PDB file of C-alpha atoms in Angstrom:
ATOM      1  CA  MET A   1     114.880  56.637 108.930  1.00 34.00           C
ATOM      2  CA  THR A   2     117.115  57.585 106.561  1.00 33.00           C
ATOM      3  CA  ARG A   3     115.827  60.380 104.199  1.00 35.00           C
ATOM      4  CA  ALA A   4     112.899  58.908 100.937  1.00 37.00           C
ATOM      5  CA  THR A   5     115.175  60.281  98.903  1.00 36.00           C
ATOM      6  CA  GLU A   6     118.962  58.991 100.416  1.00 38.00           C
ATOM      7  CA  ARG A   7     119.783  55.377  99.240  1.00 39.00           C
ATOM      8  CA  THR A   8     119.338  52.810 101.307  1.00 42.00           C
ATOM      9  CA  GLU A   9     121.042  49.421 102.234  1.00 45.00           C
ATOM     10  CA  VAL A  10     118.076  47.510 102.206  1.00 54.00           C
ATOM     11  CA  GLU A  11     118.476  44.322  99.532  1.00 75.00           C
ATOM     12  CA  ASN A  12     116.418  41.663 100.140  1.00 87.00           C
ATOM     13  CA  LEU A  13     113.748  41.248 103.319  1.00 89.00           C
ATOM     14  CA  LEU A  14     113.374  37.755 105.318  1.00 92.00           C
ATOM     15  CA  VAL A  15     109.602  37.363 106.026  1.00 93.00           C
ATOM     16  CA  GLY A  16     108.759  34.412 108.755  1.00 92.00           C
ATOM     17  CA  ILE A  17     105.181  33.734 109.153  1.00 92.00           C
ATOM     18  CA  ASP A  18     103.888  32.224 111.051  1.00 91.00           C
ATOM     19  CA  LEU A  19     101.248  28.782 108.823  1.00 89.00           C
ATOM     20  CA  GLN A  20     101.512  26.050 111.727  1.00 85.00           C
ATOM     21  CA  ASP A  21     101.994  22.989 110.988  1.00 83.00           C
ATOM     22  CA  TRP A  22     100.632  21.842 106.894  1.00 83.00           C
ATOM     23  CA  PRO A  23      99.985  24.827 105.633  1.00 86.00           C
ATOM     24  CA  TYR A  24      96.333  24.614 103.535  1.00 87.00           C
ATOM     25  CA  LEU A  25      97.823  25.962  99.510  1.00 88.00           C
ATOM     26  CA  ASN A  26      95.534  27.953  99.869  1.00 90.00           C
ATOM     27  CA  GLN A  27      96.823  30.126 102.531  1.00 90.00           C
ATOM     28  CA  ILE A  28     100.313  30.062 101.605  1.00 90.00           C
ATOM     29  CA  SER A  29      98.828  32.127  97.952  1.00 92.00           C
ATOM     30  CA  ARG A  30      96.171  34.516 100.651  1.00 94.00           C
ATOM     31  CA  GLN A  31     100.154  35.113 102.519  1.00 93.00           C
ATOM     32  CA  SER A  32     101.423  36.272  98.721  1.00 92.00           C
ATOM     33  CA  SER A  33      98.282  38.248  97.952  1.00 94.00           C
ATOM     34  CA  ASN A  34      98.620  40.081 101.238  1.00 95.00           C
ATOM     35  CA  LEU A  35     101.936  40.832 100.906  1.00 94.00           C
ATOM     36  CA  ASP A  36     101.700  41.786  97.526  1.00 91.00           C
ATOM     37  CA  HIS A  37      98.558  43.898  97.908  1.00 91.00           C
ATOM     38  CA  LEU A  38     100.591  45.872 100.297  1.00 92.00           C
ATOM     39  CA  HIS A  39     103.139  46.307  98.517  1.00 90.00           C
ATOM     40  CA  LEU A  40     101.695  47.457  95.513  1.00 88.00           C
ATOM     41  CA  ARG A  41     100.198  50.200  98.547  1.00 89.00           C
ATOM     42  CA  VAL A  42     103.815  51.036 100.040  1.00 88.00           C
ATOM     43  CA  TRP A  43     104.619  51.435  96.238  1.00 84.00           C
ATOM     44  CA  THR A  44     101.653  54.191  95.767  1.00 83.00           C
ATOM     45  CA  ILE A  45     101.987  56.040  98.534  1.00 85.00           C
ATOM     46  CA  GLN A  46     105.852  56.444  97.868  1.00 80.00           C
ATOM     47  CA  ALA A  47     105.444  57.845  94.324  1.00 78.00           C
ATOM     48  CA  GLU A  48     102.732  60.187  95.183  1.00 80.00           C
ATOM     49  CA  PHE A  49     105.481  61.523  97.625  1.00 77.00           C
ATOM     50  CA  ALA A  50     107.971  60.944  95.446  1.00 72.00           C
ATOM     51  CA  GLU A  51     105.799  63.930  92.576  1.00 72.00           C
ATOM     52  CA  LEU A  52     104.958  65.628  95.848  1.00 67.00           C
ATOM     53  CA  GLU A  53     109.297  66.574  96.314  1.00 62.00           C
ATOM     54  CA  GLY A  54     108.534  67.436  92.795  1.00 61.00           C
ATOM     55  CA  ARG A  55     110.807  64.112  91.640  1.00 60.00           C
ATOM     56  CA  PHE A  56     109.588  62.747  88.497  1.00 58.00           C
ATOM     57  CA  ALA A  57     105.565  61.038  87.626  1.00 58.00           C
ATOM     58  CA  MET A  58     105.149  57.789  88.448  1.00 59.00           C
ATOM     59  CA  HIS A  59     103.235  55.018  86.208  1.00 60.00           C
ATOM     60  CA  LEU A  60     101.724  52.818  88.421  1.00 58.00           C
ATOM     61  CA  ASP A  61     102.244  50.068  85.578  1.00 61.00           C
ATOM     62  CA  GLN A  62     105.324  49.815  85.315  1.00 63.00           C
ATOM     63  CA  TYR A  63     105.753  49.735  89.463  1.00 67.00           C
ATOM     64  CA  PRO A  64     108.912  46.468  89.951  1.00 71.00           C
ATOM     65  CA  ARG A  65     107.151  43.683  91.424  1.00 76.00           C
ATOM     66  CA  LEU A  66     107.985  41.346  94.523  1.00 81.00           C
ATOM     67  CA  ARG A  67     110.287  39.099  93.607  1.00 83.00           C
ATOM     68  CA  VAL A  68     110.664  35.470  95.952  1.00 87.00           C
ATOM     69  CA  LYS A  69     114.850  35.167  96.262  1.00 87.00           C
ATOM     70  CA  ARG A  70     114.474  32.071  97.762  1.00 87.00           C
ATOM     71  CA  MET A  71     111.497  30.520 100.556  1.00 88.00           C
ATOM     72  CA  SER A  72     111.074  27.662 103.024  1.00 86.00           C
ATOM     73  CA  LEU A  73     107.619  26.205 103.245  1.00 76.00           C
ATOM     74  CA  ALA A  74     108.872  24.599 106.545  1.00 75.00           C
ATOM     75  CA  SER A  75     107.086  26.592 109.491  1.00 73.00           C
ATOM     76  CA  PRO A  76     107.846  29.391 110.545  1.00 84.00           C
ATOM     77  CA  TRP A  77     107.305  30.043 106.069  1.00 87.00           C
ATOM     78  CA  ASP A  78     110.652  31.961 105.211  1.00 88.00           C
ATOM     79  CA  LEU A  79     109.847  34.029 102.811  1.00 85.00           C
ATOM     80  CA  VAL A  80     113.509  36.563 101.510  1.00 89.00           C
ATOM     81  CA  LEU A  81     111.903  38.759  98.732  1.00 85.00           C
ATOM     82  CA  HIS A  82     113.711  41.194  96.547  1.00 81.00           C
ATOM     83  CA  GLN A  83     112.196  44.056  94.500  1.00 72.00           C
ATOM     84  CA  ALA A  84     114.661  44.643  91.586  1.00 58.00           C
ATOM     85  CA  VAL A  85     114.446  48.226  89.481  1.00 56.00           C
ATOM     86  CA  ALA A  86     116.932  47.291  86.903  1.00 52.00           C
ATOM     87  CA  GLY A  87     114.995  47.691  84.004  1.00 50.00           C
ATOM     88  CA  THR A  88     112.372  49.016  85.275  1.00 51.00           C
ATOM     89  CA  PRO A  89     112.151  53.196  85.050  1.00 49.00           C
ATOM     90  CA  TYR A  90     112.452  53.594  88.062  1.00 51.00           C
ATOM     91  CA  ALA A  91     116.112  52.277  87.451  1.00 44.00           C
ATOM     92  CA  THR A  92     117.393  55.435  87.760  1.00 43.00           C
ATOM     93  CA  ALA A  93     115.609  55.932  91.020  1.00 49.00           C
ATOM     94  CA  GLY A  94     117.182  52.480  93.229  1.00 46.00           C
ATOM     95  CA  ALA A  95     116.913  55.337  96.346  1.00 47.00           C
ATOM     96  CA  LEU A  96     112.741  55.201  95.504  1.00 57.00           C
ATOM     97  CA  GLY A  97     113.131  50.865  95.018  1.00 55.00           C
ATOM     98  CA  TYR A  98     114.816  49.888  98.005  1.00 54.00           C
ATOM     99  CA  GLY A  99     113.263  52.569  99.664  1.00 74.00           C
ATOM    100  CA  VAL A 100     109.466  51.388  98.930  1.00 80.00           C
ATOM    101  CA  LEU A 101     111.720  47.382 100.841  1.00 83.00           C
ATOM    102  CA  ARG A 102     112.086  49.692 102.996  1.00 85.00           C
ATOM    103  CA  GLY A 103     108.554  50.497 103.482  1.00 87.00           C
ATOM    104  CA  LEU A 104     107.525  47.316 103.400  1.00 90.00           C
ATOM    105  CA  LYS A 105     109.786  46.250 105.726  1.00 91.00           C
ATOM    106  CA  TYR A 106     108.772  48.940 108.707  1.00 92.00           C
ATOM    107  CA  LEU A 107     104.808  47.904 108.539  1.00 94.00           C
ATOM    108  CA  LEU A 108     105.429  44.925 108.992  1.00 95.00           C
ATOM    109  CA  GLU A 109     107.720  45.891 111.502  1.00 94.00           C
ATOM    110  CA  LEU A 110     104.443  47.575 113.515  1.00 93.00           C
ATOM    111  CA  LYS A 111     102.242  44.492 113.228  1.00 93.00           C
ATOM    112  CA  LYS A 112     105.427  42.119 114.020  1.00 93.00           C
ATOM    113  CA  GLU A 113     104.810  44.025 117.082  1.00 91.00           C
ATOM    114  CA  TRP A 114     101.481  43.839 117.625  1.00 89.00           C
ATOM    115  CA  ASP A 115     101.264  40.307 116.792  1.00 84.00           C
ATOM    116  CA  THR A 116     103.651  40.157 119.756  1.00 82.00           C
ATOM    117  CA  GLN A 117     101.472  42.269 122.208  1.00 80.00           C
ATOM    118  CA  GLN A 118      98.213  40.432 120.725  1.00 75.00           C
ATOM    119  CA  ARG A 119      99.775  36.552 121.459  1.00 63.00           C
ATOM    120  CA  ASP A 120      99.296  36.860 125.359  1.00 60.00           C
ATOM    121  CA  THR A 121      95.549  37.620 125.266  1.00 63.00           C
ATOM    122  CA  ALA A 122      94.607  35.132 122.556  1.00 55.00           C
ATOM    123  CA  PHE A 123      91.256  35.853 122.602  1.00 58.00           C
ATOM    124  CA  GLU A 124      89.272  34.811 118.170  1.00 59.00           C
ATOM    125  CA  THR A 125      86.782  37.247 117.943  1.00 64.00           C
ATOM    126  CA  LEU A 126      85.375  39.165 115.593  1.00 63.00           C
ATOM    127  CA  GLU A 127      86.360  42.300 118.263  1.00 74.00           C
ATOM    128  CA  LEU A 128      90.773  40.669 117.273  1.00 77.00           C
ATOM    129  CA  GLN A 129      89.737  40.974 113.896  1.00 80.00           C
ATOM    130  CA  GLN A 130      88.223  44.278 114.402  1.00 83.00           C
ATOM    131  CA  LEU A 131      91.267  45.728 116.578  1.00 86.00           C
ATOM    132  CA  GLN A 132      93.900  43.964 113.996  1.00 87.00           C
ATOM    133  CA  LEU A 133      91.815  46.762 111.622  1.00 90.00           C
ATOM    134  CA  ASP A 134      92.332  49.305 113.776  1.00 92.00           C
ATOM    135  CA  HIS A 135      96.102  49.004 114.045  1.00 92.00           C
ATOM    136  CA  ALA A 136      96.936  48.616 110.280  1.00 94.00           C
ATOM    137  CA  MET A 137      95.437  51.010 109.380  1.00 93.00           C
ATOM    138  CA  ASP A 138      96.776  53.177 111.934  1.00 94.00           C
ATOM    139  CA  SER A 139     100.022  51.868 110.855  1.00 94.00           C
ATOM    140  CA  LEU A 140      99.444  52.972 107.365  1.00 94.00           C
ATOM    141  CA  ARG A 141      98.776  56.605 109.033  1.00 92.00           C
ATOM    142  CA  LYS A 142     102.237  56.122 110.683  1.00 93.00           C
ATOM    143  CA  TYR A 143     104.143  55.760 107.905  1.00 91.00           C
ATOM    144  CA  ARG A 144     102.215  58.391 105.917  1.00 89.00           C
ATOM    145  CA  GLU A 145     103.347  61.250 108.579  1.00 90.00           C
ATOM    146  CA  VAL A 146     106.417  59.554 108.787  1.00 89.00           C
ATOM    147  CA  LEU A 147     107.362  59.372 104.691  1.00 86.00           C
ATOM    148  CA  ALA A 148     105.974  63.007 104.873  1.00 85.00           C
ATOM    149  CA  SER A 149     108.571  64.288 107.710  1.00 85.00           C
ATOM    150  CA  GLU A 150     111.667  62.493 105.799  1.00 82.00           C
ATOM    151  CA  ILE A 151     111.600  64.804 103.291  1.00 78.00           C
ATOM    152  CA  GLY A 152     110.154  68.219 104.417  1.00 81.00           C
ATOM    153  CA  VAL A 153     106.518  67.333 102.956  1.00 80.00           C
ATOM    154  CA  ARG A 154     103.117  67.919 104.121  1.00 82.00           C
ATOM    155  CA  THR A 155     101.368  65.147 105.278  1.00 82.00           C
ATOM    156  CA  PRO A 156      98.192  64.278 102.443  1.00 80.00           C
ATOM    157  CA  ASP A 157      95.146  63.657 103.703  1.00 83.00           C
ATOM    158  CA  PHE A 158      94.296  60.570 105.152  1.00 84.00           C
ATOM    159  CA  ASP A 159      91.295  58.850 102.559  1.00 88.00           C
ATOM    160  CA  PRO A 160      90.835  55.845 105.419  1.00 88.00           C
ATOM    161  CA  SER A 161      88.533  54.249 101.805  1.00 88.00           C
ATOM    162  CA  GLU A 162      91.672  53.629 100.216  1.00 89.00           C
ATOM    163  CA  GLU A 163      93.734  52.717 102.758  1.00 92.00           C
ATOM    164  CA  PHE A 164      91.708  50.231 103.572  1.00 92.00           C
ATOM    165  CA  PRO A 165      92.358  46.506 101.492  1.00 93.00           C
ATOM    166  CA  ALA A 166      96.246  47.364 102.310  1.00 94.00           C
ATOM    167  CA  ALA A 167      95.202  47.557 106.121  1.00 93.00           C
ATOM    168  CA  GLN A 168      93.159  44.917 105.689  1.00 93.00           C
ATOM    169  CA  ALA A 169      96.381  42.414 103.328  1.00 94.00           C
ATOM    170  CA  LEU A 170      97.818  43.600 106.492  1.00 93.00           C
ATOM    171  CA  SER A 171      95.419  42.626 109.152  1.00 91.00           C
ATOM    172  CA  GLU A 172      95.231  38.931 107.077  1.00 92.00           C
ATOM    173  CA  ILE A 173      98.778  38.579 106.972  1.00 92.00           C
ATOM    174  CA  GLY A 174      99.994  35.450 109.382  1.00 90.00           C
ATOM    175  CA  PRO A 175     102.707  36.434 112.793  1.00 90.00           C
ATOM    176  CA  LEU A 176     104.919  37.335 112.285  1.00 92.00           C
ATOM    177  CA  THR A 177     108.180  35.487 113.714  1.00 90.00           C
ATOM    178  CA  GLU A 178     111.232  37.541 111.538  1.00 92.00           C
ATOM    179  CA  VAL A 179     110.874  40.912 109.438  1.00 93.00           C
ATOM    180  CA  GLU A 180     114.646  41.706 109.205  1.00 91.00           C
ATOM    181  CA  SER A 181     116.955  43.472 106.223  1.00 88.00           C
ATOM    182  CA  ILE A 182     119.596  41.526 104.685  1.00 88.00           C
ATOM    183  CA  PRO A 183     121.927  42.206 102.086  1.00 87.00           C
ATOM    184  CA  ASP A 184     122.676  40.229  98.844  1.00 84.00           C
ATOM    185  CA  ASP A 185     126.061  38.203 100.599  1.00 87.00           C
ATOM    186  CA  ASP A 186     123.626  37.259 103.721  1.00 88.00           C
ATOM    187  CA  PRO A 187     123.818  33.250 103.602  1.00 90.00           C
ATOM    188  CA  ARG A 188     120.324  34.010 105.087  1.00 86.00           C
ATOM    189  CA  ALA A 189     119.241  35.757 100.835  1.00 80.00           C
TER     190      ALA A 189
END
C-alpha cells in the first residue's frame, strides 16, 4: 500500500458477490447494507487516522456515500462502486477518499481469500459463523495496523465492541467472486 497521504488510483471498485441463482430481494438489500456499513467504518477509521496525523478533523455526518455506478443482478451480483468526494468538505482530501475505497478493497480482498479457503471445507455450522466473524475482526485489526504503519503513527487501541458491527457486516457479505480496482475508462465501469 502507498502512504495514506498520497493520491491512489482507485477510482472505482468492482465487487462480485455470489448470491446463488434467483436471490431474494432482501438478500440484495442486506448485502448493500453490509457494504455501506463497512464503508462507513473504513471512513471512520480513516478519519481517526487523519486526526492523529494532524491533517484535519472530519465530520462523520458529511462523509461521502458510496455510489453504484453499474450493477448486474445476474449471479454473481456485480457492482461497480464509486465514492465521489467532489462537492463535499473533503474534496481537497482526494487521497483520503481514495484511501477509503482502497481500504474497503483491502478488507474485501481479505474476505475473498478467506472465502476461497473455506469453500473447500464448506461446513455450515455456528462454528463457521464464528470463524467468519473472528476473521473479519482480525481483518479490521490488520487494516488499522497497515494504515498506522503507512502514515507513521502508533496504532490506536483496538476496541472490539466498536469494531463488532463492521466485523459482522464484513462476515455477512456473501462469497466474493471478484474484488478489483478499475479506472473510469475501463469498459466494465
